[in-house]
mmCIF file of C-alpha atoms and ligand atoms in Angstrom:
data_model
loop_
_atom_site.group_PDB
_atom_site.id
_atom_site.type_symbol
_atom_site.label_atom_id
_atom_site.label_comp_id
_atom_site.label_asym_id
_atom_site.label_seq_id
_atom_site.Cartn_x
_atom_site.Cartn_y
_atom_site.Cartn_z
ATOM 1 C CA MET A 456 71.824 5.950 -124.407
ATOM 2 C CA THR A 457 69.147 7.554 -122.250
ATOM 3 C CA GLY A 458 70.189 9.577 -119.207
ATOM 4 C CA ALA A 459 68.948 6.874 -116.805
ATOM 5 C CA LEU A 460 70.730 4.127 -118.744
ATOM 6 C CA ARG A 461 73.912 6.185 -118.827
ATOM 7 C CA ARG A 462 73.753 6.723 -115.035
ATOM 8 C CA TRP A 463 73.229 2.978 -114.490
ATOM 9 C CA ALA A 464 76.156 2.171 -116.815
ATOM 10 C CA GLY A 465 78.275 4.733 -114.966
ATOM 11 C CA HIS A 466 77.359 3.048 -111.682
ATOM 12 C CA ILE A 467 78.720 -0.341 -112.727
ATOM 13 C CA SER A 468 81.659 0.895 -114.813
ATOM 14 C CA PRO A 469 83.696 4.114 -114.772
ATOM 15 C CA PHE A 470 84.318 3.900 -118.529
ATOM 16 C CA THR A 471 82.678 5.660 -121.423
ATOM 17 C CA THR A 472 83.269 4.599 -125.011
ATOM 18 C CA LEU A 473 85.201 7.200 -126.967
ATOM 19 C CA ALA A 474 84.333 8.177 -130.502
ATOM 20 C CA PRO A 475 87.403 7.941 -132.753
ATOM 21 C CA THR A 476 88.952 11.384 -133.288
ATOM 22 C CA ALA A 477 91.895 12.500 -135.401
ATOM 23 C CA TRP A 478 94.789 13.888 -133.363
ATOM 24 C CA SER A 479 95.242 16.919 -135.628
ATOM 25 C CA ALA A 480 91.497 17.716 -135.526
ATOM 26 C CA GLN A 481 91.705 18.724 -131.838
ATOM 27 C CA ARG A 482 91.283 22.381 -130.966
ATOM 28 C CA PRO A 483 94.778 23.939 -130.723
ATOM 29 C CA THR A 484 95.589 25.130 -127.187
ATOM 30 C CA TYR A 485 98.571 27.417 -127.809
ATOM 31 C CA GLY A 486 96.335 30.466 -127.623
ATOM 32 C CA ASP A 487 95.347 29.556 -124.043
ATOM 33 C CA ALA A 488 98.732 28.280 -122.848
ATOM 34 C CA ASN A 489 100.057 31.748 -122.014
ATOM 35 C CA PRO A 490 103.811 31.510 -121.230
ATOM 36 C CA ALA A 491 103.427 34.380 -118.712
ATOM 37 C CA VAL A 492 100.842 32.337 -116.736
ATOM 38 C CA ILE A 493 103.138 29.287 -116.639
ATOM 39 C CA GLN A 494 106.184 31.379 -115.667
ATOM 40 C CA ALA A 495 104.288 33.180 -112.885
ATOM 41 C CA ALA A 496 102.998 29.831 -111.546
ATOM 42 C CA LEU A 497 106.583 28.550 -111.574
ATOM 43 C CA ARG A 498 107.869 31.651 -109.722
ATOM 44 C CA ARG A 499 105.208 31.284 -107.027
ATOM 45 C CA THR A 500 106.032 27.579 -106.690
ATOM 46 C CA VAL A 501 109.793 27.951 -106.297
ATOM 47 C CA SER A 502 109.329 30.731 -103.727
ATOM 48 C CA ARG A 503 107.474 28.372 -101.343
ATOM 49 C CA PRO A 504 109.352 26.845 -98.386
ATOM 50 C CA SER A 505 110.546 23.240 -98.531
ATOM 51 C CA GLY A 506 112.022 22.966 -95.027
ATOM 52 C CA ASN A 507 115.148 21.670 -96.881
ATOM 53 C CA TRP A 508 113.478 18.304 -97.601
ATOM 54 C CA PHE A 509 114.128 16.352 -100.797
ATOM 55 C CA ALA A 510 112.153 13.276 -101.908
ATOM 56 C CA PHE A 511 114.758 10.737 -102.986
ATOM 57 C CA ALA A 512 113.256 7.252 -103.282
ATOM 58 C CA ASP A 513 110.260 4.981 -103.468
ATOM 59 C CA SER A 514 110.021 3.844 -99.809
ATOM 60 C CA SER A 515 109.206 0.277 -100.866
ATOM 61 C CA ARG A 516 112.621 0.084 -102.571
ATOM 62 C CA ILE A 517 114.522 0.588 -99.318
ATOM 63 C CA GLY A 518 114.623 -2.720 -97.520
ATOM 64 C CA THR A 519 117.289 -5.053 -96.286
ATOM 65 C CA THR A 520 119.872 -3.810 -98.776
ATOM 66 C CA PRO A 521 121.060 -0.191 -98.685
ATOM 67 C CA LEU A 522 120.184 2.274 -101.418
ATOM 68 C CA GLY A 523 122.876 4.607 -102.757
ATOM 69 C CA THR A 524 122.024 7.823 -104.585
ATOM 70 C CA ARG A 525 122.908 11.486 -104.611
ATOM 71 C CA VAL A 526 120.780 14.518 -103.900
ATOM 72 C CA ALA A 527 121.873 17.985 -105.019
ATOM 73 C CA GLY A 528 125.391 16.621 -105.512
ATOM 74 C CA VAL A 529 125.527 15.022 -102.045
ATOM 75 C CA PRO A 530 126.143 11.240 -102.197
ATOM 76 C CA ILE A 531 123.911 9.502 -99.653
ATOM 77 C CA VAL A 532 123.171 5.988 -98.496
ATOM 78 C CA ALA A 533 119.809 4.979 -97.034
ATOM 79 C CA TRP A 534 118.793 1.793 -95.266
ATOM 80 C CA ARG A 535 116.466 0.532 -92.551
ATOM 81 C CA GLY A 536 117.289 0.105 -88.903
ATOM 82 C CA GLN A 537 116.297 -2.950 -86.912
ATOM 83 C CA ASP A 538 112.890 -1.426 -86.142
ATOM 84 C CA GLY A 539 112.304 -0.642 -89.847
ATOM 85 C CA ALA A 540 113.026 3.074 -89.397
ATOM 86 C CA LEU A 541 114.495 4.870 -92.401
ATOM 87 C CA LEU A 542 118.153 5.839 -91.832
ATOM 88 C CA ALA A 543 120.453 7.854 -94.099
ATOM 89 C CA GLY A 544 123.860 9.454 -94.109
ATOM 90 C CA PRO A 545 126.843 10.292 -96.306
ATOM 91 C CA ARG A 546 127.605 7.493 -98.733
ATOM 92 C CA ALA A 547 131.380 7.437 -98.133
ATOM 93 C CA CYS A 548 132.736 5.450 -95.194
ATOM 94 C CA PRO A 549 134.404 7.807 -92.691
ATOM 95 C CA HIS A 550 137.487 5.555 -92.582
ATOM 96 C CA LEU A 551 138.868 5.405 -96.151
ATOM 97 C CA GLY A 552 135.780 6.257 -98.170
ATOM 98 C CA ALA A 553 134.345 2.878 -99.228
ATOM 99 C CA ASP A 554 130.942 3.032 -100.908
ATOM 100 C CA LEU A 555 128.520 2.286 -98.090
ATOM 101 C CA ALA A 556 125.773 1.442 -100.601
ATOM 102 C CA ARG A 557 127.688 -1.837 -101.041
ATOM 103 C CA SER A 558 127.563 -2.645 -97.348
ATOM 104 C CA PRO A 559 125.678 -5.629 -96.021
ATOM 105 C CA VAL A 560 123.153 -4.691 -93.327
ATOM 106 C CA GLU A 561 123.215 -6.720 -90.113
ATOM 107 C CA CYS A 562 120.856 -6.060 -87.214
ATOM 108 C CA GLY A 563 120.031 -2.657 -88.715
ATOM 109 C CA ALA A 564 123.691 -1.588 -89.044
ATOM 110 C CA LEU A 565 125.738 -1.075 -92.199
ATOM 111 C CA ILE A 566 128.971 -3.045 -92.143
ATOM 112 C CA CYS A 567 131.623 -1.405 -94.306
ATOM 113 C CA PRO A 568 132.879 -4.002 -96.807
ATOM 114 C CA TRP A 569 136.491 -2.705 -96.665
ATOM 115 C CA HIS A 570 137.381 -2.960 -92.961
ATOM 116 C CA GLY A 571 134.149 -3.814 -91.144
ATOM 117 C CA LEU A 572 133.243 -0.471 -89.559
ATOM 118 C CA ARG A 573 129.667 -0.606 -88.273
ATOM 119 C CA LEU A 574 127.265 2.311 -88.701
ATOM 120 C CA ASP A 575 123.933 1.948 -86.934
ATOM 121 C CA GLY A 576 122.611 5.389 -87.808
ATOM 122 C CA ARG A 577 124.310 7.223 -84.941
ATOM 123 C CA ARG A 578 127.149 9.670 -85.383
ATOM 124 C CA HIS A 579 130.579 8.126 -85.890
ATOM 125 C CA GLY A 580 133.505 10.577 -85.952
ATOM 126 C CA THR A 581 133.040 12.855 -88.943
ATOM 127 C CA TRP A 582 130.147 10.732 -90.236
ATOM 128 C CA ARG A 583 126.806 12.227 -89.211
ATOM 129 C CA PRO A 584 123.379 10.793 -89.995
ATOM 130 C CA LEU A 585 120.984 12.911 -92.032
ATOM 131 C CA PRO A 586 117.384 13.614 -90.946
ATOM 132 C CA THR A 587 114.956 11.364 -92.833
ATOM 133 C CA PHE A 588 111.210 11.051 -93.246
ATOM 134 C CA ASP A 589 109.290 8.086 -94.610
ATOM 135 C CA ASP A 590 105.786 9.228 -95.595
ATOM 136 C CA GLY A 591 104.684 5.652 -96.344
ATOM 137 C CA VAL A 592 105.108 6.072 -100.109
ATOM 138 C CA LEU A 593 108.238 8.193 -100.547
ATOM 139 C CA SER A 594 111.451 8.608 -98.594
ATOM 140 C CA TRP A 595 112.807 12.087 -97.898
ATOM 141 C CA VAL A 596 116.123 13.428 -96.674
ATOM 142 C CA ARG A 597 116.781 16.852 -95.190
ATOM 143 C CA LEU A 598 119.863 18.665 -96.433
ATOM 144 C CA ASP A 599 120.115 21.933 -94.514
ATOM 145 C CA ALA A 600 123.416 23.008 -96.095
ATOM 146 C CA VAL A 601 121.869 22.615 -99.579
ATOM 147 C CA GLY A 602 118.410 24.034 -98.909
ATOM 148 C CA GLY A 603 119.561 26.970 -96.802
ATOM 149 C CA GLU A 604 116.026 27.529 -95.476
ATOM 150 C CA THR A 605 114.654 27.235 -91.959
ATOM 151 C CA PRO A 606 114.498 23.463 -91.410
ATOM 152 C CA THR A 607 111.163 21.836 -90.606
ATOM 153 C CA GLU A 608 110.430 18.634 -88.693
ATOM 154 C CA ALA A 609 108.790 17.009 -91.719
ATOM 155 C CA PRO A 610 108.440 17.678 -95.446
ATOM 156 C CA ILE A 611 105.466 19.676 -96.720
ATOM 157 C CA LEU A 612 103.255 16.830 -97.923
ATOM 158 C CA PRO A 613 100.213 16.989 -100.180
ATOM 159 C CA VAL A 614 96.809 15.798 -98.966
ATOM 160 C CA ARG A 615 96.546 12.090 -99.761
ATOM 161 C CA PRO A 616 93.483 9.847 -100.132
ATOM 162 C CA PRO A 617 92.218 7.645 -97.287
ATOM 163 C CA GLU A 618 92.265 3.831 -97.410
ATOM 164 C CA PRO A 619 91.608 1.809 -99.485
ATOM 165 C CA ARG A 620 94.390 3.115 -101.639
ATOM 166 C CA LEU A 621 96.953 1.732 -103.993
ATOM 167 C CA ALA A 622 100.301 3.459 -104.485
ATOM 168 C CA ALA A 623 102.947 3.078 -107.163
ATOM 169 C CA VAL A 624 106.042 5.171 -107.777
ATOM 170 C CA ALA A 625 107.731 5.694 -111.137
ATOM 171 C CA ALA A 626 111.264 7.108 -111.277
ATOM 172 C CA VAL A 627 113.011 8.637 -114.265
ATOM 173 C CA GLU A 628 116.049 10.877 -114.678
ATOM 174 C CA GLY A 629 116.625 13.729 -117.088
ATOM 175 C CA VAL A 630 119.183 16.309 -118.205
ATOM 176 C CA CYS A 631 117.493 19.402 -116.800
ATOM 177 C CA GLU A 632 116.802 21.239 -113.569
ATOM 178 C CA PRO A 633 113.839 20.734 -111.205
ATOM 179 C CA ASP A 634 112.261 23.980 -112.471
ATOM 180 C CA ASP A 635 111.959 22.452 -115.955
ATOM 181 C CA ILE A 636 110.049 19.463 -114.568
ATOM 182 C CA VAL A 637 107.767 21.785 -112.577
ATOM 183 C CA ALA A 638 107.224 24.070 -115.614
ATOM 184 C CA ASN A 639 106.147 21.070 -117.678
ATOM 185 C CA ARG A 640 103.594 20.102 -115.034
ATOM 186 C CA LEU A 641 102.306 23.693 -114.855
ATOM 187 C CA ASP A 642 101.329 23.531 -118.533
ATOM 188 C CA PRO A 643 98.115 21.455 -118.472
ATOM 189 C CA TRP A 644 97.307 22.532 -122.025
ATOM 190 C CA HIS A 645 99.800 20.114 -123.587
ATOM 191 C CA GLY A 646 98.056 17.008 -122.183
ATOM 192 C CA ALA A 647 95.790 15.840 -125.007
ATOM 193 C CA TRP A 648 98.161 17.095 -127.718
ATOM 194 C CA PHE A 649 101.408 15.655 -126.411
ATOM 195 C CA HIS A 650 99.999 12.523 -124.745
ATOM 196 C CA PRO A 651 97.103 11.505 -127.019
ATOM 197 C CA TYR A 652 97.538 7.865 -125.920
ATOM 198 C CA SER A 653 96.572 8.834 -122.330
ATOM 199 C CA PHE A 654 94.368 11.940 -122.460
ATOM 200 C CA THR A 655 91.533 13.322 -124.521
ATOM 201 C CA ALA A 656 88.802 15.968 -124.248
ATOM 202 C CA LEU A 657 91.033 18.211 -122.139
ATOM 203 C CA ARG A 658 89.700 21.627 -121.199
ATOM 204 C CA VAL A 659 91.351 23.969 -118.699
ATOM 205 C CA ARG A 660 88.499 25.348 -116.568
ATOM 206 C CA HIS A 661 90.602 27.586 -114.385
ATOM 207 C CA ALA A 662 94.168 28.873 -114.677
ATOM 208 C CA PRO A 663 95.753 31.219 -112.141
ATOM 209 C CA ALA A 664 96.499 34.816 -113.084
ATOM 210 C CA ALA A 665 100.002 35.767 -114.251
ATOM 211 C CA THR A 666 100.884 37.514 -111.011
ATOM 212 C CA ASP A 667 103.310 36.846 -108.158
ATOM 213 C CA ASP A 668 100.694 37.468 -105.499
ATOM 214 C CA LEU A 669 97.644 35.211 -105.449
ATOM 215 C CA ARG A 670 95.258 33.968 -102.784
ATOM 216 C CA PRO A 671 95.991 30.234 -102.163
ATOM 217 C CA GLU A 672 92.477 29.247 -103.294
ATOM 218 C CA ASP A 673 93.104 30.866 -106.689
ATOM 219 C CA ASP A 674 96.567 29.366 -107.109
ATOM 220 C CA ARG A 675 95.578 26.215 -108.965
ATOM 221 C CA PHE A 676 94.756 24.842 -112.365
ATOM 222 C CA VAL A 677 91.463 23.001 -112.769
ATOM 223 C CA VAL A 678 91.130 20.753 -115.780
ATOM 224 C CA ASP A 679 88.387 18.579 -117.324
ATOM 225 C CA VAL A 680 90.118 15.587 -118.830
ATOM 226 C CA THR A 681 89.321 12.051 -119.944
ATOM 227 C CA PHE A 682 91.893 9.365 -119.187
ATOM 228 C CA LYS A 683 92.134 6.949 -122.087
ATOM 229 C CA VAL A 684 92.521 3.207 -122.005
ATOM 230 C CA GLY A 685 92.337 2.228 -125.670
ATOM 231 C CA ARG A 686 88.827 3.173 -126.906
ATOM 232 C CA LEU A 687 87.545 3.543 -123.344
ATOM 233 C CA GLY A 688 87.672 6.770 -121.380
ATOM 234 C CA VAL A 689 87.299 7.858 -117.738
ATOM 235 C CA PRO A 690 86.238 11.515 -117.507
ATOM 236 C CA VAL A 691 87.410 13.379 -114.396
ATOM 237 C CA VAL A 692 88.033 16.861 -113.084
ATOM 238 C CA ALA A 693 91.638 17.311 -111.930
ATOM 239 C CA GLU A 694 93.189 20.090 -109.889
ATOM 240 C CA PHE A 695 96.907 20.952 -109.944
ATOM 241 C CA THR A 696 98.599 22.650 -107.001
ATOM 242 C CA THR A 697 102.165 23.059 -105.736
ATOM 243 C CA PRO A 698 102.621 22.545 -101.984
ATOM 244 C CA GLU A 699 106.373 23.122 -102.076
ATOM 245 C CA PRO A 700 109.024 24.230 -104.606
ATOM 246 C CA ARG A 701 109.729 20.846 -106.181
ATOM 247 C CA THR A 702 106.294 19.179 -106.010
ATOM 248 C CA VAL A 703 103.288 19.427 -108.314
ATOM 249 C CA VAL A 704 100.176 17.524 -107.230
ATOM 250 C CA MET A 705 97.185 16.514 -109.280
ATOM 251 C CA HIS A 706 94.081 15.707 -107.210
ATOM 252 C CA ILE A 707 91.048 14.105 -108.833
ATOM 253 C CA VAL A 708 88.277 16.375 -107.523
ATOM 254 C CA ASP A 709 85.312 14.970 -109.471
ATOM 255 C CA GLY A 710 84.551 11.760 -111.367
ATOM 256 C CA GLU A 711 85.994 8.295 -110.883
ATOM 257 C CA GLY A 712 88.565 7.981 -108.106
ATOM 258 C CA VAL A 713 87.853 11.281 -106.316
ATOM 259 C CA GLY A 714 90.670 11.948 -103.874
ATOM 260 C CA SER A 715 93.267 10.041 -105.912
ATOM 261 C CA VAL A 716 96.499 11.939 -106.394
ATOM 262 C CA VAL A 717 99.459 12.001 -108.722
ATOM 263 C CA GLU A 718 102.433 13.639 -107.034
ATOM 264 C CA THR A 719 105.342 14.731 -109.184
ATOM 265 C CA HIS A 720 108.518 15.371 -107.201
ATOM 266 C CA ALA A 721 111.552 16.843 -108.986
ATOM 267 C CA THR A 722 114.794 16.265 -107.102
ATOM 268 C CA PRO A 723 118.136 17.708 -108.199
ATOM 269 C CA LEU A 724 120.756 14.965 -108.361
ATOM 270 C CA GLY A 725 123.741 17.146 -109.194
ATOM 271 C CA ILE A 726 125.941 17.810 -112.196
ATOM 272 C CA GLY A 727 126.707 14.963 -114.619
ATOM 273 C CA LEU A 728 130.144 14.160 -116.054
ATOM 274 C CA ASP A 729 129.166 16.210 -119.117
ATOM 275 C CA GLY A 730 128.798 19.311 -116.919
ATOM 276 C CA ARG A 731 125.006 19.382 -117.276
ATOM 277 C CA PRO A 732 122.479 19.057 -114.436
ATOM 278 C CA ARG A 733 120.588 15.854 -113.704
ATOM 279 C CA THR A 734 117.162 15.783 -112.102
ATOM 280 C CA ALA A 735 115.217 12.785 -110.828
ATOM 281 C CA VAL A 736 111.455 12.676 -111.215
ATOM 282 C CA LEU A 737 109.635 10.608 -108.634
ATOM 283 C CA GLU A 738 106.011 10.296 -109.555
ATOM 284 C CA ALA A 739 103.737 8.746 -106.947
ATOM 285 C CA VAL A 740 100.296 7.646 -108.109
ATOM 286 C CA ILE A 741 98.059 7.068 -105.089
ATOM 287 C CA ALA A 742 94.758 5.746 -106.348
ATOM 288 C CA HIS A 743 91.581 5.661 -104.320
ATOM 289 C CA SER A 744 88.028 4.646 -105.164
ATOM 290 C CA ASP A 745 84.799 4.268 -103.224
ATOM 291 C CA ARG A 746 83.718 1.489 -105.572
ATOM 292 C CA LYS A 747 83.105 -1.783 -103.724
ATOM 293 C CA HIS A 748 85.620 -3.877 -105.646
ATOM 294 C CA PHE A 749 88.474 -1.376 -105.197
ATOM 295 C CA GLY A 750 89.412 -2.723 -101.747
ATOM 296 C CA ARG A 751 89.870 -6.127 -103.339
ATOM 297 C CA SER A 752 92.320 -4.677 -105.863
ATOM 298 C CA LYS A 753 94.786 -4.499 -102.979
ATOM 299 C CA ALA A 754 95.096 -8.261 -103.265
ATOM 300 C CA VAL A 755 96.299 -7.849 -106.847
ATOM 301 C CA ALA A 756 98.467 -4.822 -105.986
ATOM 302 C CA PRO A 757 101.713 -6.677 -106.747
ATOM 303 C CA LEU A 758 100.375 -7.163 -110.302
ATOM 304 C CA LEU A 759 98.855 -3.694 -110.682
ATOM 305 C CA ARG A 760 101.834 -1.738 -109.379
ATOM 306 C CA PRO A 761 104.205 -2.547 -112.271
ATOM 307 C CA LEU A 762 101.403 -1.644 -114.723
ATOM 308 C CA MET A 763 100.789 1.673 -112.950
ATOM 309 C CA ARG A 764 104.540 2.343 -113.005
ATOM 310 C CA MET A 765 104.742 1.517 -116.720
ATOM 311 C CA ALA A 766 101.844 3.851 -117.575
ATOM 312 C CA ALA A 767 103.459 6.713 -115.648
ATOM 313 C CA ALA A 768 106.896 5.952 -117.126
ATOM 314 C CA ARG A 769 105.554 6.259 -120.693
ATOM 315 C CA LEU A 770 104.078 9.675 -119.923
ATOM 316 C CA TRP A 771 107.336 10.644 -118.294
ATOM 317 C CA ARG A 772 109.494 9.727 -121.260
ATOM 318 C CA ASP A 773 107.577 12.365 -123.221
ATOM 319 C CA ASP A 774 107.382 14.876 -120.386
ATOM 320 C CA LEU A 775 111.121 14.519 -119.783
ATOM 321 C CA ALA A 776 111.730 15.321 -123.446
ATOM 322 C CA TYR A 777 109.608 18.474 -122.894
ATOM 323 C CA ALA A 778 111.532 19.429 -119.715
ATOM 324 C CA GLU A 779 114.917 18.708 -121.302
ATOM 325 C CA ARG A 780 113.949 20.920 -124.236
ATOM 326 C CA LEU A 781 113.134 23.780 -121.826
ATOM 327 C CA TYR A 782 116.556 23.310 -120.222
ATOM 328 C CA GLN A 783 118.346 23.247 -123.614
ATOM 329 C CA LEU A 784 116.690 26.490 -124.678
ATOM 330 C CA ARG A 785 117.374 28.186 -121.337
ATOM 331 C CA SER A 786 121.017 27.109 -121.150
ATOM 332 C CA ALA A 787 121.621 28.226 -124.750
ATOM 333 C CA ARG A 788 120.443 31.748 -123.925
HETATM 334 S S1 FES B 112 136.807 2.146 -95.585
HETATM 335 FE FE1 FES B 112 135.182 1.582 -94.307
HETATM 336 S S2 FES B 112 136.090 0.618 -92.648
HETATM 337 FE FE2 FES B 112 137.720 1.174 -93.922
HETATM 338 FE FE1 FE2 B 113 102.725 15.878 -119.787
#
């Protein structure tokens, strides 16, 4: 294809056709993936403030029925008040401990199924509501006793794309700690090797130095990568940063969908019955495009969202296996 023809083709479609390549013929990346660089990036990440906020749910999943979960071993219930505001508090009823996640919601109040106690989000005896934040995609709860940091009014959120945008959240759970999830995301070199169904032609342009003290503008990974859809590919430049200790963000900084983000949030759930830690991964894909037809894709969002979730969930099955392996090795030492 001539340059002009290629530019015209790129204007009407973001895809390029990929030449078939053998997985094992790729250039090995272990020489570049310096463990000291990944460990230093992890140390810098976990030393950042979080304001004691934990992402705990896909906001679209909290509606007229309450959602029960636990965060860092604290059982919580979340629901919506009459005005749609996100409310949360301890999951056990203050009377005899019924599971409030099984409560019907009436006029924005939980009604305990055991003896009818109503909780409308205000304090009731020993039961105190927890601070919440709904960022429009994810729901957060602030646990000051767990975080132990200076609390902030709102979580430290990544920069997100403007409208039109399409968001989908995938959730998975693994036997590991949040650091293992973050460490996996701070190794961009595994992408085309470990996820050949999704990525190809991956080259790390910039990796931060293996030091604890870096200027913010240097504290990022910049990667050339082509997203694969069968034999078609979408080449982009992606940048990875960590705004807070449990979040890794990938921004598309060049190519199709500039401004789109993939946010990976690792939230400790607590210890499982087997005595090992559980961590939830909430991955929010917030896609944006300046292409004319993208605005129209909002109409098909209910169809696209499950597909976006499925694509992220497949990646996460493999990335969880990576993170769980890191945890196994660390806990065996
Ligand atoms: S346990 Fe909830 S009202 Fe009795
Ligand atoms: Fe991965």
